[in-house]
Short mmCIF file of C-alpha atoms and ligand atoms in Angstrom, two decimals:
data_model
loop_
_atom_site.label_atom_id
_atom_site.label_comp_id
_atom_site.label_asym_id
_atom_site.label_seq_id
_atom_site.Cartn_x
_atom_site.Cartn_y
_atom_site.Cartn_z
CA MET A 6 -30.40 7.95 -4.75
CA TYR A 7 -28.69 11.65 -2.86
CA ASP A 8 -31.14 14.94 -3.51
CA ASP A 9 -30.08 17.54 -5.38
CA ASN A 10 -28.42 19.44 -2.60
CA MET A 11 -25.87 17.05 -1.98
CA PRO A 12 -22.82 17.95 -2.83
CA ASP A 13 -20.62 15.97 -4.91
CA ASP A 14 -18.74 12.98 -3.65
CA LYS A 15 -15.41 14.96 -5.27
CA GLU A 16 -16.24 17.76 -2.64
CA TRP A 17 -16.30 16.69 0.26
CA GLY A 18 -13.73 16.59 2.76
CA PHE A 19 -11.46 13.89 3.10
CA ALA A 20 -12.96 12.07 5.97
CA THR A 21 -16.55 12.38 4.89
CA GLN A 22 -15.37 10.47 1.27
CA ALA A 23 -14.11 7.85 3.09
CA ILE A 24 -17.14 7.55 5.63
CA ARG A 25 -19.51 7.83 3.07
CA ALA A 26 -18.23 8.15 -1.04
CA GLY A 27 -20.08 5.86 -3.76
CA PHE A 28 -22.82 4.68 -1.63
CA GLU A 29 -26.16 4.64 -2.85
CA ARG A 30 -29.10 3.45 -0.78
CA SER A 31 -31.66 0.47 -1.87
CA SER A 32 -35.47 0.39 -1.92
CA PHE A 33 -35.16 -1.26 1.71
CA GLY A 34 -33.57 1.62 3.03
CA GLU A 35 -30.23 0.10 5.03
CA HIS A 36 -27.89 2.69 6.36
CA SER A 37 -24.51 0.05 6.15
CA GLU A 38 -23.63 -0.77 3.35
CA PRO A 39 -24.71 -3.87 1.99
CA LEU A 40 -23.09 -6.80 1.48
CA TYR A 41 -24.06 -8.79 -2.04
CA LEU A 42 -22.89 -12.50 -1.93
CA THR A 43 -24.21 -12.75 -5.28
CA SER A 44 -22.07 -14.82 -8.11
CA SER A 45 -24.28 -13.81 -11.18
CA TYR A 46 -27.62 -11.46 -11.66
CA VAL A 47 -30.91 -11.71 -13.10
CA PHE A 48 -31.86 -10.26 -16.44
CA ASP A 49 -35.53 -8.98 -16.94
CA SER A 50 -35.67 -9.91 -20.74
CA ALA A 51 -33.54 -11.06 -23.34
CA GLU A 52 -33.28 -7.82 -24.35
CA GLN A 53 -31.47 -6.48 -21.64
CA ALA A 54 -29.29 -9.70 -21.30
CA ALA A 55 -27.96 -8.36 -25.07
CA ALA A 56 -27.49 -5.02 -24.02
CA ARG A 57 -25.63 -6.17 -21.19
CA PHE A 58 -23.36 -8.16 -22.92
CA ALA A 59 -22.86 -5.79 -25.25
CA GLY A 60 -22.13 -3.07 -22.89
CA SER A 61 -24.90 -0.32 -23.96
CA ASP A 62 -27.18 -1.36 -20.64
CA THR A 63 -23.91 -0.77 -17.47
CA GLY A 64 -25.97 -3.22 -15.06
CA ASN A 65 -24.53 -6.34 -13.81
CA ILE A 66 -24.06 -9.45 -15.56
CA TYR A 67 -21.97 -11.58 -13.20
CA SER A 68 -19.27 -11.03 -10.15
CA ARG A 69 -16.09 -11.49 -12.32
CA TYR A 70 -17.25 -8.19 -13.82
CA THR A 71 -18.91 -5.99 -11.49
CA ASN A 72 -20.47 -6.27 -8.04
CA PRO A 73 -22.66 -3.45 -5.90
CA THR A 74 -20.73 -4.02 -2.90
CA VAL A 75 -17.04 -4.21 -5.18
CA SER A 76 -18.51 -1.50 -7.03
CA VAL A 77 -18.97 1.25 -3.98
CA PHE A 78 -15.43 0.17 -2.70
CA GLU A 79 -13.97 1.26 -6.12
CA GLN A 80 -15.85 4.70 -6.00
CA ARG A 81 -15.02 5.12 -2.36
CA LEU A 82 -11.68 5.50 -2.90
CA ALA A 83 -11.22 6.77 -6.55
CA ALA A 84 -12.90 9.70 -4.50
CA MET A 85 -10.18 9.30 -1.89
CA GLU A 86 -7.13 9.34 -4.68
CA GLY A 87 -8.66 12.17 -6.77
CA ALA A 88 -8.83 9.65 -9.17
CA GLU A 89 -10.91 9.17 -12.08
CA MET A 90 -11.51 5.18 -11.51
CA ALA A 91 -10.15 2.76 -9.64
CA VAL A 92 -10.18 -0.88 -9.46
CA ALA A 93 -10.99 -3.35 -6.71
CA THR A 94 -8.48 -6.59 -7.00
CA ALA A 95 -7.54 -9.83 -4.59
CA SER A 96 -4.26 -8.25 -3.78
CA GLY A 97 -1.79 -5.75 -3.18
CA MET A 98 0.49 -8.07 -6.20
CA ALA A 99 -3.14 -8.50 -8.12
CA ALA A 100 -3.03 -5.02 -7.90
CA ILE A 101 -0.03 -5.00 -9.11
CA LEU A 102 -0.37 -8.06 -11.76
CA SER A 103 -3.02 -6.35 -13.30
CA THR A 104 -1.14 -2.99 -14.01
CA CYS A 105 1.41 -5.14 -15.47
CA MET A 106 -0.20 -6.76 -17.49
CA ALA A 107 -2.86 -4.04 -18.70
CA LEU A 108 -0.05 -1.23 -19.53
CA LEU A 109 2.73 -3.64 -20.94
CA LYS A 110 4.25 -5.65 -23.63
CA SER A 111 6.71 -7.58 -24.53
CA GLY A 112 9.59 -5.09 -25.91
CA ASP A 113 9.01 -2.28 -23.26
CA HIS A 114 10.86 -1.24 -20.05
CA VAL A 115 10.39 -0.90 -16.84
CA ILE A 116 12.69 1.24 -13.56
CA CYS A 117 11.95 -0.41 -10.59
CA SER A 118 13.37 1.12 -7.63
CA ARG A 119 15.44 -1.38 -5.40
CA SER A 120 13.56 -0.65 -2.27
CA VAL A 121 10.29 -2.39 -3.16
CA PHE A 122 7.66 -4.71 -1.71
CA GLY A 123 9.70 -8.28 -2.39
CA THR A 124 6.95 -9.82 -4.36
CA THR A 125 7.54 -7.47 -6.15
CA THR A 126 10.48 -7.35 -7.26
CA ALA A 127 9.86 -10.97 -7.90
CA LEU A 128 7.48 -10.40 -10.47
CA PHE A 129 9.42 -7.92 -12.27
CA THR A 130 13.16 -10.57 -12.67
CA ARG A 131 10.31 -14.06 -12.57
CA TYR A 132 7.78 -14.04 -14.83
CA MET A 133 7.58 -9.77 -15.99
CA GLN A 134 11.20 -10.45 -17.40
CA LYS A 135 10.05 -14.09 -18.39
CA PHE A 136 7.73 -12.43 -21.14
CA GLY A 137 9.87 -10.38 -22.38
CA VAL A 138 9.22 -7.20 -20.42
CA ASP A 139 13.17 -6.12 -19.67
CA VAL A 140 13.63 -4.69 -15.66
CA THR A 141 16.43 -2.40 -14.76
CA PHE A 142 16.34 -1.26 -10.77
CA VAL A 143 17.45 1.98 -9.26
CA VAL A 144 18.03 3.33 -5.76
CA LEU A 145 14.86 5.34 -4.28
CA ALA A 146 16.03 8.27 -3.46
CA ASP A 147 18.65 8.79 -6.65
CA LEU A 148 16.40 10.99 -9.60
CA SER A 149 19.70 11.29 -11.89
CA ALA A 150 19.74 6.80 -11.10
CA TRP A 151 15.73 6.67 -12.64
CA GLN A 152 16.85 9.62 -15.41
CA ALA A 153 20.21 7.51 -16.71
CA ALA A 154 17.93 4.23 -16.18
CA ILE A 155 15.35 5.78 -19.22
CA LYS A 156 15.39 4.01 -22.21
CA PRO A 157 13.54 4.47 -25.70
CA ASN A 158 11.26 1.66 -24.77
CA THR A 159 10.77 2.35 -20.82
CA LYS A 160 6.87 2.44 -19.94
CA LEU A 161 6.38 2.66 -16.55
CA LEU A 162 8.40 3.50 -13.15
CA PHE A 163 6.85 1.42 -9.64
CA VAL A 164 7.80 2.92 -6.64
CA GLU A 165 7.20 2.98 -3.00
CA THR A 166 7.57 5.98 -0.81
CA PRO A 167 8.43 6.32 1.81
CA SER A 168 10.18 2.61 1.30
CA ASN A 169 9.36 -1.25 3.51
CA PRO A 170 11.89 -0.84 6.69
CA LEU A 171 14.36 2.21 6.08
CA ASN A 172 11.53 4.67 5.29
CA GLU A 173 13.00 6.05 2.09
CA LEU A 174 11.77 8.39 -0.09
CA VAL A 175 11.78 10.23 -3.22
CA ASP A 176 10.56 12.37 -4.39
CA ILE A 177 7.27 12.17 -6.64
CA GLU A 178 6.31 14.97 -8.45
CA ALA A 179 10.08 15.41 -9.76
CA LEU A 180 9.90 11.59 -10.20
CA ALA A 181 6.75 12.09 -13.07
CA ASN A 182 8.47 14.10 -14.38
CA ILE A 183 10.90 12.10 -15.48
CA ALA A 184 9.05 9.94 -16.47
CA HIS A 185 6.53 12.00 -18.50
CA LYS A 186 10.15 13.64 -20.46
CA ALA A 187 10.18 9.72 -21.47
CA ASN A 188 6.59 8.80 -22.29
CA ALA A 189 6.15 6.96 -19.42
CA LEU A 190 3.88 6.13 -17.01
CA LEU A 191 4.66 6.32 -13.30
CA ALA A 192 3.05 4.17 -10.68
CA VAL A 193 3.17 4.82 -6.88
CA ASP A 194 2.67 1.86 -4.28
CA ASN A 195 0.63 4.59 -2.18
CA CYS A 196 0.66 0.99 0.81
CA PHE A 197 2.32 2.75 3.57
CA CYS A 198 1.07 6.36 3.70
CA THR A 199 -2.93 5.20 2.24
CA PRO A 200 -4.89 8.30 0.44
CA ALA A 201 -5.33 9.22 4.11
CA LEU A 202 -1.28 10.88 3.99
CA GLN A 203 0.02 10.83 0.25
CA ALA A 204 -2.11 12.00 -2.46
CA PRO A 205 0.11 10.35 -5.31
CA LEU A 206 -1.64 11.25 -8.06
CA SER A 207 -2.16 14.84 -7.45
CA LEU A 208 1.64 15.02 -7.30
CA GLY A 209 1.79 13.99 -10.51
CA ALA A 210 2.06 10.30 -10.55
CA ASP A 211 -0.24 8.25 -13.11
CA ILE A 212 -0.84 5.36 -11.10
CA VAL A 213 -1.78 4.09 -7.41
CA VAL A 214 -1.69 0.95 -6.16
CA HIS A 215 -2.40 -0.38 -3.06
CA SER A 216 -2.27 -3.80 -1.03
CA ALA A 217 -5.00 -2.83 1.28
CA THR A 218 -4.76 -5.53 2.79
CA LYS A 219 -2.59 -3.16 5.42
CA TYR A 220 -3.77 -0.35 6.80
CA ILE A 221 -6.52 0.59 4.47
CA ASP A 222 -8.48 -2.86 5.92
CA GLY A 223 -6.20 -2.17 9.11
CA GLN A 224 -7.45 -4.60 11.56
CA GLY A 225 -5.17 -7.66 10.26
CA ARG A 226 -8.23 -9.62 8.78
CA CYS A 227 -8.51 -9.70 4.65
CA LEU A 228 -6.60 -9.63 2.01
CA GLY A 229 -7.02 -7.09 -0.85
CA GLY A 230 -5.73 -4.47 -3.43
CA VAL A 231 -6.93 -1.97 -5.56
CA VAL A 232 -5.66 0.48 -8.69
CA ALA A 233 -7.08 4.12 -9.37
CA GLY A 234 -5.74 6.45 -12.57
CA LYS A 235 -7.09 7.94 -14.94
CA LYS A 236 -10.24 5.86 -16.75
CA GLU A 237 -8.20 5.42 -19.81
CA LEU A 238 -5.98 3.33 -18.25
CA MET A 239 -8.34 1.70 -15.58
CA ASN A 240 -10.24 0.56 -18.50
CA GLU A 241 -7.09 -1.85 -19.75
CA VAL A 242 -6.74 -2.77 -15.94
CA LEU A 243 -10.71 -3.90 -16.02
CA ILE A 244 -10.43 -5.58 -19.41
CA PHE A 245 -7.77 -7.25 -17.92
CA LEU A 246 -8.91 -8.39 -14.37
CA ARG A 247 -12.87 -9.75 -16.62
CA THR A 248 -10.56 -11.76 -18.46
CA ALA A 249 -8.08 -13.37 -15.78
CA GLY A 250 -10.14 -13.28 -12.77
CA PRO A 251 -8.35 -12.03 -9.87
CA THR A 252 -10.86 -10.42 -8.73
CA LEU A 253 -12.16 -8.67 -4.73
CA SER A 254 -14.49 -10.73 -3.78
CA ALA A 255 -17.83 -8.73 -1.79
CA PHE A 256 -17.08 -9.68 1.15
CA ASN A 257 -13.30 -8.77 1.80
CA ALA A 258 -14.63 -5.99 -0.33
CA TRP A 259 -17.78 -5.33 2.50
CA VAL A 260 -14.68 -5.83 5.21
CA LEU A 261 -12.50 -3.22 3.30
CA LEU A 262 -15.34 -0.37 3.72
CA LYS A 263 -15.77 -0.28 7.29
CA GLY A 264 -12.11 -0.78 7.40
CA LEU A 265 -12.24 2.73 5.07
CA GLU A 266 -14.63 4.67 7.17
CA THR A 267 -11.99 5.02 10.23
CA LEU A 268 -8.79 5.46 8.14
CA ALA A 269 -8.23 9.25 8.75
CA LEU A 270 -8.85 9.17 12.16
CA ARG A 271 -6.55 5.91 12.60
CA MET A 272 -3.23 6.76 10.68
CA ARG A 273 -3.94 10.00 12.90
CA ALA A 274 -3.16 7.97 15.34
CA HIS A 275 -0.44 5.74 13.72
CA CYS A 276 1.71 8.14 13.05
CA GLU A 277 1.34 9.54 16.56
CA ASN A 278 2.47 6.39 18.35
CA ALA A 279 5.03 5.53 15.59
CA LEU A 280 6.47 9.06 16.22
CA ALA A 281 6.47 8.74 20.08
CA LEU A 282 8.38 5.46 19.63
CA ALA A 283 11.01 6.99 17.03
CA GLN A 284 11.99 10.00 19.80
CA TRP A 285 11.75 7.06 22.61
CA LEU A 286 14.15 5.30 21.08
CA THR A 287 16.42 7.71 19.65
CA LYS A 288 17.09 7.89 23.86
CA GLN A 289 17.92 4.36 24.20
CA ASP A 290 21.44 3.28 24.66
CA GLY A 291 20.81 -0.30 23.30
CA ILE A 292 19.64 1.28 19.66
CA GLU A 293 22.74 2.40 17.39
CA LYS A 294 20.16 4.76 14.66
CA VAL A 295 16.10 5.21 14.46
CA PHE A 296 15.00 5.40 10.60
CA TYR A 297 11.92 7.16 10.57
CA CYS A 298 10.96 10.21 7.93
CA GLY A 299 9.10 11.60 11.26
CA LEU A 300 12.89 12.34 12.56
CA PRO A 301 14.31 15.64 12.14
CA GLU A 302 17.59 14.18 11.86
CA HIS A 303 16.05 11.53 8.72
CA PRO A 304 17.90 13.02 5.66
CA GLN A 305 14.78 13.95 3.79
CA HIS A 306 12.48 14.45 6.45
CA ALA A 307 11.34 18.07 4.39
CA LEU A 308 10.59 16.11 1.15
CA ALA A 309 8.18 13.91 3.91
CA LYS A 310 6.81 17.26 5.44
CA LYS A 311 6.65 18.40 1.74
CA GLN A 312 4.94 15.31 0.25
CA GLN A 313 3.24 13.76 3.27
CA CYS A 314 0.78 15.34 5.78
CA GLY A 315 2.21 12.24 7.94
CA PHE A 316 5.30 10.57 8.74
CA GLY A 317 3.20 6.54 9.13
CA GLY A 318 3.63 4.36 11.46
CA VAL A 319 6.05 2.28 10.04
CA LEU A 320 9.17 2.87 11.45
CA SER A 321 12.81 0.82 11.75
CA PHE A 322 16.22 0.54 13.98
CA THR A 323 18.78 -1.14 14.42
CA VAL A 324 20.38 -2.44 18.33
CA LYS A 325 24.41 -2.29 19.10
CA SER A 326 26.10 -5.66 19.42
CA ASN A 327 28.80 -7.15 20.10
CA GLU A 328 31.28 -10.13 20.66
CA GLU A 329 29.78 -10.54 23.63
CA ASN A 330 26.01 -10.38 22.62
CA GLY A 331 26.58 -12.42 19.99
CA GLY A 332 26.91 -10.35 16.74
CA GLU A 333 24.10 -8.20 15.03
CA LYS A 334 21.89 -11.14 14.30
CA ALA A 335 21.69 -12.72 17.47
CA ALA A 336 21.34 -9.75 19.40
CA ALA A 337 18.35 -8.42 17.47
CA TRP A 338 16.56 -12.03 17.42
CA ARG A 339 16.71 -11.15 21.51
CA PHE A 340 15.00 -8.09 21.41
CA ILE A 341 12.26 -9.84 19.13
CA ASN A 342 11.97 -12.50 21.06
CA ALA A 343 11.65 -10.59 24.24
CA MET A 344 8.24 -9.18 23.69
CA ARG A 345 5.00 -10.45 25.34
CA MET A 346 2.93 -7.74 23.94
CA VAL A 347 3.52 -7.05 20.73
CA SER A 348 3.54 -9.74 17.74
CA HIS A 349 5.76 -11.73 15.54
CA THR A 350 4.57 -11.64 12.39
CA ALA A 351 5.15 -10.10 9.10
CA ASN A 352 1.90 -8.15 8.48
CA LEU A 353 1.93 -4.37 9.26
CA GLY A 354 -0.67 -1.30 8.95
CA ASP A 355 -2.89 -3.26 12.04
CA THR A 356 -4.26 -1.74 14.99
CA LYS A 357 -1.75 -4.31 16.89
CA THR A 358 1.93 -3.44 17.00
CA THR A 359 3.89 -5.56 14.87
CA ILE A 360 8.18 -6.78 14.71
CA VAL A 361 9.99 -8.46 12.50
CA HIS A 362 13.53 -9.21 11.73
CA PRO A 363 13.80 -8.48 7.72
CA ALA A 364 17.08 -9.88 7.27
CA THR A 365 16.13 -13.52 7.50
CA THR A 366 12.21 -13.04 6.78
CA THR A 367 10.40 -10.70 4.30
CA HIS A 368 14.13 -9.64 2.52
CA GLY A 369 15.74 -13.15 4.06
CA ARG A 370 15.35 -14.38 0.37
CA LEU A 371 18.08 -11.51 -1.39
CA SER A 372 21.87 -12.05 -0.81
CA PRO A 373 23.94 -10.69 1.40
CA GLU A 374 25.30 -8.36 -1.61
CA ALA A 375 21.75 -7.61 -2.51
CA ARG A 376 21.03 -7.20 1.21
CA ALA A 377 23.73 -5.12 1.92
CA GLN A 378 23.67 -3.68 -1.11
CA SER A 379 19.64 -2.12 0.76
CA GLY A 380 20.58 -1.31 3.86
CA ILE A 381 18.87 -4.34 5.30
CA ALA A 382 21.67 -5.36 8.25
CA ASP A 383 21.22 -7.97 10.19
CA ASN A 384 21.21 -5.48 13.27
CA LEU A 385 17.45 -3.98 12.22
CA ILE A 386 14.51 -4.95 13.31
CA ARG A 387 10.40 -3.55 11.68
CA VAL A 388 8.50 -2.15 13.66
CA SER A 389 4.77 -1.45 12.51
CA VAL A 390 3.22 0.73 15.37
CA GLY A 391 -0.23 -0.06 16.52
CA LEU A 392 -3.09 1.65 18.06
CA GLU A 393 -2.49 0.34 21.10
CA ASP A 394 -1.44 2.51 24.68
CA ILE A 395 2.00 3.67 23.72
CA ALA A 396 3.21 3.00 27.69
CA ASP A 397 2.20 -0.48 26.81
CA ILE A 398 4.26 -0.55 23.72
CA LEU A 399 7.25 1.19 25.24
CA VAL A 400 7.26 -1.35 27.87
CA ASP A 401 7.42 -4.14 25.20
CA MET A 402 10.21 -2.62 23.90
CA GLN A 403 12.19 -1.82 27.14
CA ARG A 404 12.01 -5.88 27.66
CA GLY A 405 13.73 -6.34 24.06
CA LEU A 406 16.51 -3.25 25.52
CA ALA A 407 16.75 -5.56 28.66
CA ALA A 408 17.37 -8.83 26.67
CA LEU A 409 20.54 -7.25 24.79
C1 PLP B 3 1.83 -6.38 1.22
C2 PLP B 3 2.48 -5.23 0.53
C3 PLP B 3 1.77 -5.52 -0.88
C4 PLP B 3 1.28 -7.14 -1.33
O1 PLP B 3 0.16 -6.98 -1.45
P1 PLP B 3 -0.32 -8.33 -0.35
O2 PLP B 3 -2.37 -7.90 0.18
O3 PLP B 3 -0.14 -8.82 0.61
O4 PLP B 3 -0.79 -9.21 -1.72
C5 PLP B 3 2.61 -4.79 -1.82
N1 PLP B 3 3.04 -4.08 -1.65
C6 PLP B 3 3.59 -3.42 0.10
C7 PLP B 3 3.99 -2.22 -0.37
C8 PLP B 3 2.99 -4.56 0.77
O5 PLP B 3 3.86 -3.72 1.83
#
């Protein structure tokens, strides 16, 4: 319904896409995207019903298949990621599950970064392996380890960059080359950067997955996920989704659409506050080390500058501990327990700053050896830096330092 002079979605700038892509006004002339709370759709005739089921008419049938509100979200995200097609899912984990179910089969091999979301690791080890998919975990940044792990049956390389919580990166372009030489696909979980800061498909990745629960909603309200990439791959994901049912609810799609409208602005502000906090922390006596790819001393700072257009809103740091303050864990817990404003919760990507102790929460199920291998020390604290005034965030951090 755009007039002929309106540029194509794909020609718009990023902020414009985030606000307008994928939306066609209905005959009511509404300005804001409408929320279609309906499970099914009425056919005009028996002929039309038959054509829809046969696929020759692409109209809606049932909301497990398509829903107009969900479709706007999918088209908008596809435009923002520079993807041919995007498929929305009920959560980030549903996006990763759907990718695996659609594109892998028994006998295939997957290579996954050691530093991915804990539940992603569990999905691969508990469930993919149970159905005959072999999985190898490698060190995120070590390209030679990825190369060495390639087998004749390798179908998928799966990665998160920057990693949670240590802000380690991998060169996406180089990893895509390794994958493609082996006839495998590269999937990037782009949850930390969002399309506002990083465009994995333009760097050669085949698939982007998201937990929309994080920055895309950005206000801690609902769960959602998305998979984006080439049409031929996404059609397979869509067929799995229709068959198995972990589709995004229309209500959540509507909330996420409202989140997308401010994504570019919010990400810029998250980056600004995170950099300010990181710089401040490096100057404090009680802090041992700060992990943030925006700091020049970060070993992959140059790569972050090359493949991202911002350093993100999540950082972590270790606090100084000794026998006197009760050791590593006690010191970190005292720091966290001293917060008055910052929320103590495991979620991230919220306007509200959140803090968590990875070793006893998000990474608590790992064995002590696996935790040590992943660099999750007992004195490590993760902060997802929100959009409050930086001065107020620093006041709370000062409380944490005083409690050490
Ligand atoms: C939270 C998260 C997920 C899982 O997303 P849900 O929406 O909670 O299912 C996957 N990957 C990353 C990087 C995450 O932070």
